[in-house]
PDB file of C-alpha atoms in Angstrom:
ATOM      1  CA  MET A   1      16.654 -13.388 -39.701  1.00 40.00           C
ATOM      2  CA  PRO A   2      19.225 -13.231 -36.820  1.00 47.00           C
ATOM      3  CA  ASP A   3      18.877 -10.393 -34.289  1.00 50.00           C
ATOM      4  CA  THR A   4      21.183  -7.449 -34.799  1.00 52.00           C
ATOM      5  CA  ALA A   5      22.254  -4.855 -32.216  1.00 49.00           C
ATOM      6  CA  ASP A   6      20.006  -2.417 -33.959  1.00 53.00           C
ATOM      7  CA  SER A   7      16.872  -4.437 -33.261  1.00 60.00           C
ATOM      8  CA  LYS A   8      17.425  -5.787 -29.681  1.00 89.00           C
ATOM      9  CA  THR A   9      15.272  -4.898 -26.678  1.00 92.00           C
ATOM     10  CA  VAL A  10      16.920  -5.670 -23.270  1.00 93.00           C
ATOM     11  CA  SER A  11      14.893  -6.131 -20.288  1.00 95.00           C
ATOM     12  CA  ILE A  12      16.678  -4.894 -17.136  1.00 96.00           C
ATOM     13  CA  ASP A  13      15.385  -5.632 -13.586  1.00 97.00           C
ATOM     14  CA  VAL A  14      16.412  -2.832 -11.227  1.00 97.00           C
ATOM     15  CA  LEU A  15      16.227  -3.737  -7.576  1.00 97.00           C
ATOM     16  CA  PHE A  16      16.393  -0.522  -5.593  1.00 97.00           C
ATOM     17  CA  ASP A  17      15.428   1.436  -2.639  1.00 98.00           C
ATOM     18  CA  PRO A  18      14.791   5.238  -3.125  1.00 98.00           C
ATOM     19  CA  ILE A  19      16.972   5.966   0.057  1.00 97.00           C
ATOM     20  CA  CYS A  20      19.964   3.898  -1.195  1.00 97.00           C
ATOM     21  CA  PRO A  21      22.611   6.225  -2.607  1.00 98.00           C
ATOM     22  CA  TRP A  22      24.489   3.520  -4.478  1.00 98.00           C
ATOM     23  CA  CYS A  23      20.996   2.770  -6.260  1.00 98.00           C
ATOM     24  CA  PHE A  24      20.955   6.510  -7.394  1.00 98.00           C
ATOM     25  CA  ILE A  25      24.528   6.230  -8.588  1.00 98.00           C
ATOM     26  CA  GLY A  26      23.761   2.895 -10.286  1.00 98.00           C
ATOM     27  CA  LYS A  27      20.726   4.485 -12.040  1.00 98.00           C
ATOM     28  CA  ARG A  28      22.918   7.248 -13.423  1.00 97.00           C
ATOM     29  CA  ARG A  29      25.599   4.761 -14.649  1.00 97.00           C
ATOM     30  CA  LEU A  30      23.001   2.535 -16.250  1.00 97.00           C
ATOM     31  CA  GLU A  31      21.581   5.539 -18.107  1.00 96.00           C
ATOM     32  CA  GLU A  32      25.033   6.343 -19.419  1.00 96.00           C
ATOM     33  CA  ALA A  33      25.564   2.775 -20.547  1.00 95.00           C
ATOM     34  CA  ILE A  34      22.082   2.781 -22.338  1.00 94.00           C
ATOM     35  CA  ARG A  35      23.089   6.086 -24.080  1.00 95.00           C
ATOM     36  CA  GLN A  36      26.263   4.439 -25.339  1.00 95.00           C
ATOM     37  CA  ARG A  37      24.298   1.735 -27.062  1.00 93.00           C
ATOM     38  CA  PRO A  38      21.692   3.580 -29.148  1.00 90.00           C
ATOM     39  CA  GLY A  39      20.801   0.596 -31.128  1.00 91.00           C
ATOM     40  CA  ILE A  40      19.562  -1.348 -28.033  1.00 90.00           C
ATOM     41  CA  ARG A  41      16.264  -0.443 -26.482  1.00 92.00           C
ATOM     42  CA  ALA A  42      16.431  -0.935 -22.745  1.00 93.00           C
ATOM     43  CA  GLN A  43      13.259  -1.764 -20.874  1.00 93.00           C
ATOM     44  CA  ARG A  44      13.685  -1.181 -17.140  1.00 95.00           C
ATOM     45  CA  ARG A  45      11.508  -2.790 -14.512  1.00 96.00           C
ATOM     46  CA  TRP A  46      11.814  -1.285 -11.112  1.00 97.00           C
ATOM     47  CA  ARG A  47      11.738  -3.934  -8.382  1.00 96.00           C
ATOM     48  CA  PRO A  48      11.226  -2.884  -4.730  1.00 95.00           C
ATOM     49  CA  PHE A  49      14.022  -3.683  -2.203  1.00 95.00           C
ATOM     50  CA  LEU A  50      13.628  -2.465   1.376  1.00 95.00           C
ATOM     51  CA  LEU A  51      17.042  -1.258   2.506  1.00 93.00           C
ATOM     52  CA  ASN A  52      15.657  -1.103   6.028  1.00 92.00           C
ATOM     53  CA  PRO A  53      12.719  -3.630   6.430  1.00 93.00           C
ATOM     54  CA  GLU A  54      12.622  -2.917  10.081  1.00 94.00           C
ATOM     55  CA  MET A  55      12.274   0.906   9.837  1.00 95.00           C
ATOM     56  CA  PRO A  56       9.369   2.132  11.809  1.00 96.00           C
ATOM     57  CA  ARG A  57       6.539   3.797   9.820  1.00 95.00           C
ATOM     58  CA  GLU A  58       7.609   7.306  10.966  1.00 95.00           C
ATOM     59  CA  GLY A  59      11.250   6.727  10.077  1.00 96.00           C
ATOM     60  CA  LEU A  60      14.257   7.503  12.213  1.00 96.00           C
ATOM     61  CA  ASP A  61      16.592  10.493  13.057  1.00 97.00           C
ATOM     62  CA  ARG A  62      19.177  10.318  10.283  1.00 96.00           C
ATOM     63  CA  THR A  63      22.310  10.783  12.443  1.00 95.00           C
ATOM     64  CA  ALA A  64      21.202   8.265  15.192  1.00 95.00           C
ATOM     65  CA  TYR A  65      20.308   5.740  12.496  1.00 95.00           C
ATOM     66  CA  LEU A  66      23.706   6.073  10.669  1.00 96.00           C
ATOM     67  CA  VAL A  67      25.767   5.930  13.861  1.00 96.00           C
ATOM     68  CA  ARG A  68      23.914   2.797  14.875  1.00 95.00           C
ATOM     69  CA  LYS A  69      24.378   1.285  11.320  1.00 93.00           C
ATOM     70  CA  PHE A  70      28.108   2.162  10.947  1.00 96.00           C
ATOM     71  CA  GLY A  71      29.337   2.345  14.509  1.00 96.00           C
ATOM     72  CA  SER A  72      30.774   5.957  14.803  1.00 96.00           C
ATOM     73  CA  GLU A  73      30.310   9.346  13.359  1.00 95.00           C
ATOM     74  CA  GLU A  74      33.854   9.129  11.983  1.00 96.00           C
ATOM     75  CA  ARG A  75      33.022   6.037  10.125  1.00 97.00           C
ATOM     76  CA  VAL A  76      29.788   7.575   8.768  1.00 96.00           C
ATOM     77  CA  ARG A  77      31.871  10.530   7.483  1.00 95.00           C
ATOM     78  CA  ARG A  78      34.211   8.207   5.723  1.00 96.00           C
ATOM     79  CA  VAL A  79      31.620   6.093   4.111  1.00 97.00           C
ATOM     80  CA  TYR A  80      29.471   9.018   2.973  1.00 97.00           C
ATOM     81  CA  GLY A  81      32.512  10.946   1.812  1.00 96.00           C
ATOM     82  CA  ALA A  82      33.199   8.060  -0.668  1.00 97.00           C
ATOM     83  CA  ILE A  83      29.636   8.090  -1.754  1.00 98.00           C
ATOM     84  CA  GLU A  84      29.674  11.843  -2.376  1.00 97.00           C
ATOM     85  CA  GLU A  85      32.763  11.374  -4.500  1.00 97.00           C
ATOM     86  CA  ALA A  86      31.142   8.593  -6.479  1.00 98.00           C
ATOM     87  CA  GLY A  87      28.014  10.732  -6.809  1.00 98.00           C
ATOM     88  CA  LEU A  88      29.922  13.665  -8.360  1.00 97.00           C
ATOM     89  CA  SER A  89      31.308  11.309 -11.018  1.00 97.00           C
ATOM     90  CA  VAL A  90      27.686  10.962 -12.367  1.00 97.00           C
ATOM     91  CA  GLU A  91      26.628  14.612 -11.640  1.00 97.00           C
ATOM     92  CA  ILE A  92      24.850  13.875  -8.310  1.00 98.00           C
ATOM     93  CA  ASP A  93      25.379  16.446  -5.779  1.00 97.00           C
ATOM     94  CA  PHE A  94      24.248  14.682  -2.590  1.00 98.00           C
ATOM     95  CA  ALA A  95      22.984  16.853   0.245  1.00 97.00           C
ATOM     96  CA  PHE A  96      23.589  14.340   3.063  1.00 97.00           C
ATOM     97  CA  HIS A  97      24.307  17.073   5.583  1.00 95.00           C
ATOM     98  CA  ARG A  98      20.747  18.459   5.076  1.00 97.00           C
ATOM     99  CA  ILE A  99      18.909  15.131   5.447  1.00 97.00           C
ATOM    100  CA  LYS A 100      17.275  14.940   8.811  1.00 97.00           C
ATOM    101  CA  GLN A 101      15.216  11.757   8.727  1.00 96.00           C
ATOM    102  CA  THR A 102      15.720   8.332   7.280  1.00 97.00           C
ATOM    103  CA  PRO A 103      12.181   7.414   6.047  1.00 98.00           C
ATOM    104  CA  ASN A 104      10.257   4.243   5.707  1.00 97.00           C
ATOM    105  CA  THR A 105      10.000   3.650   1.998  1.00 97.00           C
ATOM    106  CA  VAL A 106       7.044   1.339   1.707  1.00 97.00           C
ATOM    107  CA  ASP A 107       4.803   4.070   0.371  1.00 97.00           C
ATOM    108  CA  ALA A 108       7.417   5.279  -2.087  1.00 97.00           C
ATOM    109  CA  HIS A 109       7.581   1.819  -3.517  1.00 97.00           C
ATOM    110  CA  ARG A 110       3.748   1.733  -3.769  1.00 95.00           C
ATOM    111  CA  LEU A 111       4.080   5.030  -5.653  1.00 94.00           C
ATOM    112  CA  MET A 112       6.605   3.431  -8.006  1.00 95.00           C
ATOM    113  CA  ARG A 113       4.108   0.565  -8.871  1.00 94.00           C
ATOM    114  CA  PHE A 114       1.389   3.322  -9.595  1.00 92.00           C
ATOM    115  CA  ALA A 115       3.696   5.128 -11.825  1.00 93.00           C
ATOM    116  CA  GLU A 116       4.744   2.057 -13.622  1.00 92.00           C
ATOM    117  CA  ARG A 117       1.099   1.498 -14.768  1.00 89.00           C
ATOM    118  CA  PHE A 118       1.410   4.751 -16.737  1.00 88.00           C
ATOM    119  CA  GLY A 119       4.853   4.157 -18.135  1.00 90.00           C
ATOM    120  CA  MET A 120       6.467   6.711 -15.677  1.00 93.00           C
ATOM    121  CA  ALA A 121       8.505   4.447 -13.426  1.00 95.00           C
ATOM    122  CA  ASP A 122      11.840   5.943 -14.646  1.00 95.00           C
ATOM    123  CA  ASP A 123      10.472   9.473 -14.006  1.00 95.00           C
ATOM    124  CA  MET A 124       9.271   8.516 -10.621  1.00 97.00           C
ATOM    125  CA  ALA A 125      12.443   6.770  -9.608  1.00 97.00           C
ATOM    126  CA  GLU A 126      14.444   9.983 -10.621  1.00 98.00           C
ATOM    127  CA  ALA A 127      11.949  12.154  -8.726  1.00 98.00           C
ATOM    128  CA  LEU A 128      12.205  10.140  -5.534  1.00 98.00           C
ATOM    129  CA  PHE A 129      15.950   9.996  -5.487  1.00 98.00           C
ATOM    130  CA  ARG A 130      16.209  13.793  -6.240  1.00 98.00           C
ATOM    131  CA  ARG A 131      13.690  14.679  -3.602  1.00 98.00           C
ATOM    132  CA  PHE A 132      15.462  12.676  -0.930  1.00 98.00           C
ATOM    133  CA  PHE A 133      19.186  12.886  -1.872  1.00 98.00           C
ATOM    134  CA  ILE A 134      19.365  16.446  -3.442  1.00 98.00           C
ATOM    135  CA  ASP A 135      16.420  18.282  -1.963  1.00 98.00           C
ATOM    136  CA  ALA A 136      16.674  16.565   1.469  1.00 98.00           C
ATOM    137  CA  GLU A 137      12.973  15.885   1.725  1.00 98.00           C
ATOM    138  CA  ASN A 138      11.384  13.131   3.650  1.00 98.00           C
ATOM    139  CA  ILE A 139       9.928  10.802   0.939  1.00 98.00           C
ATOM    140  CA  GLY A 140       8.165   8.849   3.750  1.00 97.00           C
ATOM    141  CA  GLU A 141       5.798  11.704   4.251  1.00 96.00           C
ATOM    142  CA  ARG A 142       2.544  11.498   2.250  1.00 95.00           C
ATOM    143  CA  GLY A 143       2.606  15.155   1.399  1.00 95.00           C
ATOM    144  CA  VAL A 144       5.897  14.950  -0.248  1.00 97.00           C
ATOM    145  CA  LEU A 145       4.696  11.939  -2.240  1.00 95.00           C
ATOM    146  CA  LEU A 146       1.546  13.669  -3.299  1.00 92.00           C
ATOM    147  CA  ASP A 147       3.530  16.570  -4.455  1.00 94.00           C
ATOM    148  CA  ILE A 148       5.667  14.297  -6.600  1.00 95.00           C
ATOM    149  CA  ILE A 149       2.550  12.727  -8.264  1.00 93.00           C
ATOM    150  CA  GLY A 150       1.388  16.386  -9.098  1.00 92.00           C
ATOM    151  CA  LYS A 151       4.589  17.370 -10.599  1.00 93.00           C
ATOM    152  CA  LEU A 152       4.753  14.314 -12.786  1.00 92.00           C
ATOM    153  CA  ASP A 153       1.126  14.948 -13.757  1.00 89.00           C
ATOM    154  CA  LEU A 154      -0.130  11.602 -12.275  1.00 85.00           C
ATOM    155  CA  ASP A 155      -3.502  11.296 -10.672  1.00 69.00           C
ATOM    156  CA  ALA A 156      -3.127  13.030  -7.191  1.00 49.00           C
ATOM    157  CA  ALA A 157      -6.175  11.186  -5.963  1.00 43.00           C
ATOM    158  CA  ALA A 158      -4.547   7.762  -6.129  1.00 51.00           C
ATOM    159  CA  GLU A 159      -3.923   5.816  -2.969  1.00 48.00           C
ATOM    160  CA  ILE A 160      -0.286   5.850  -1.751  1.00 46.00           C
TER     161      ILE A 160
END
């Protein structure tokens, strides 16, 4: 019997970093695309990508980091203005102006792998994105990550 659209499962590998605003936007767009195809079951696998592999363990001051990355504060404003506009198209109200630190995301990726073991990777990805981009919290800090574990009802004693 041939496969029909009603019986298909599609595996989707999502390469992401929880401090990548385009990844958050892409997550929301992917969710919308999946909603538009109710006959297809999408199985997402979250794959780590370090946007800043050289990021120190303690992270960096956000403003200094962005100016170094983009060359000037004016360019940072232009780039992030476009990202804010794209975010609004998928109901993300970025709080870039409140983010003080660009974190190292190694532990956040470890937490994603942990959540994946319990079938909670999608929820964890959303929580990490929200806590960084909307709540302006430092997702490189152990306390923030432990709080996320608790709010998702995952074992707070897990190694991060």
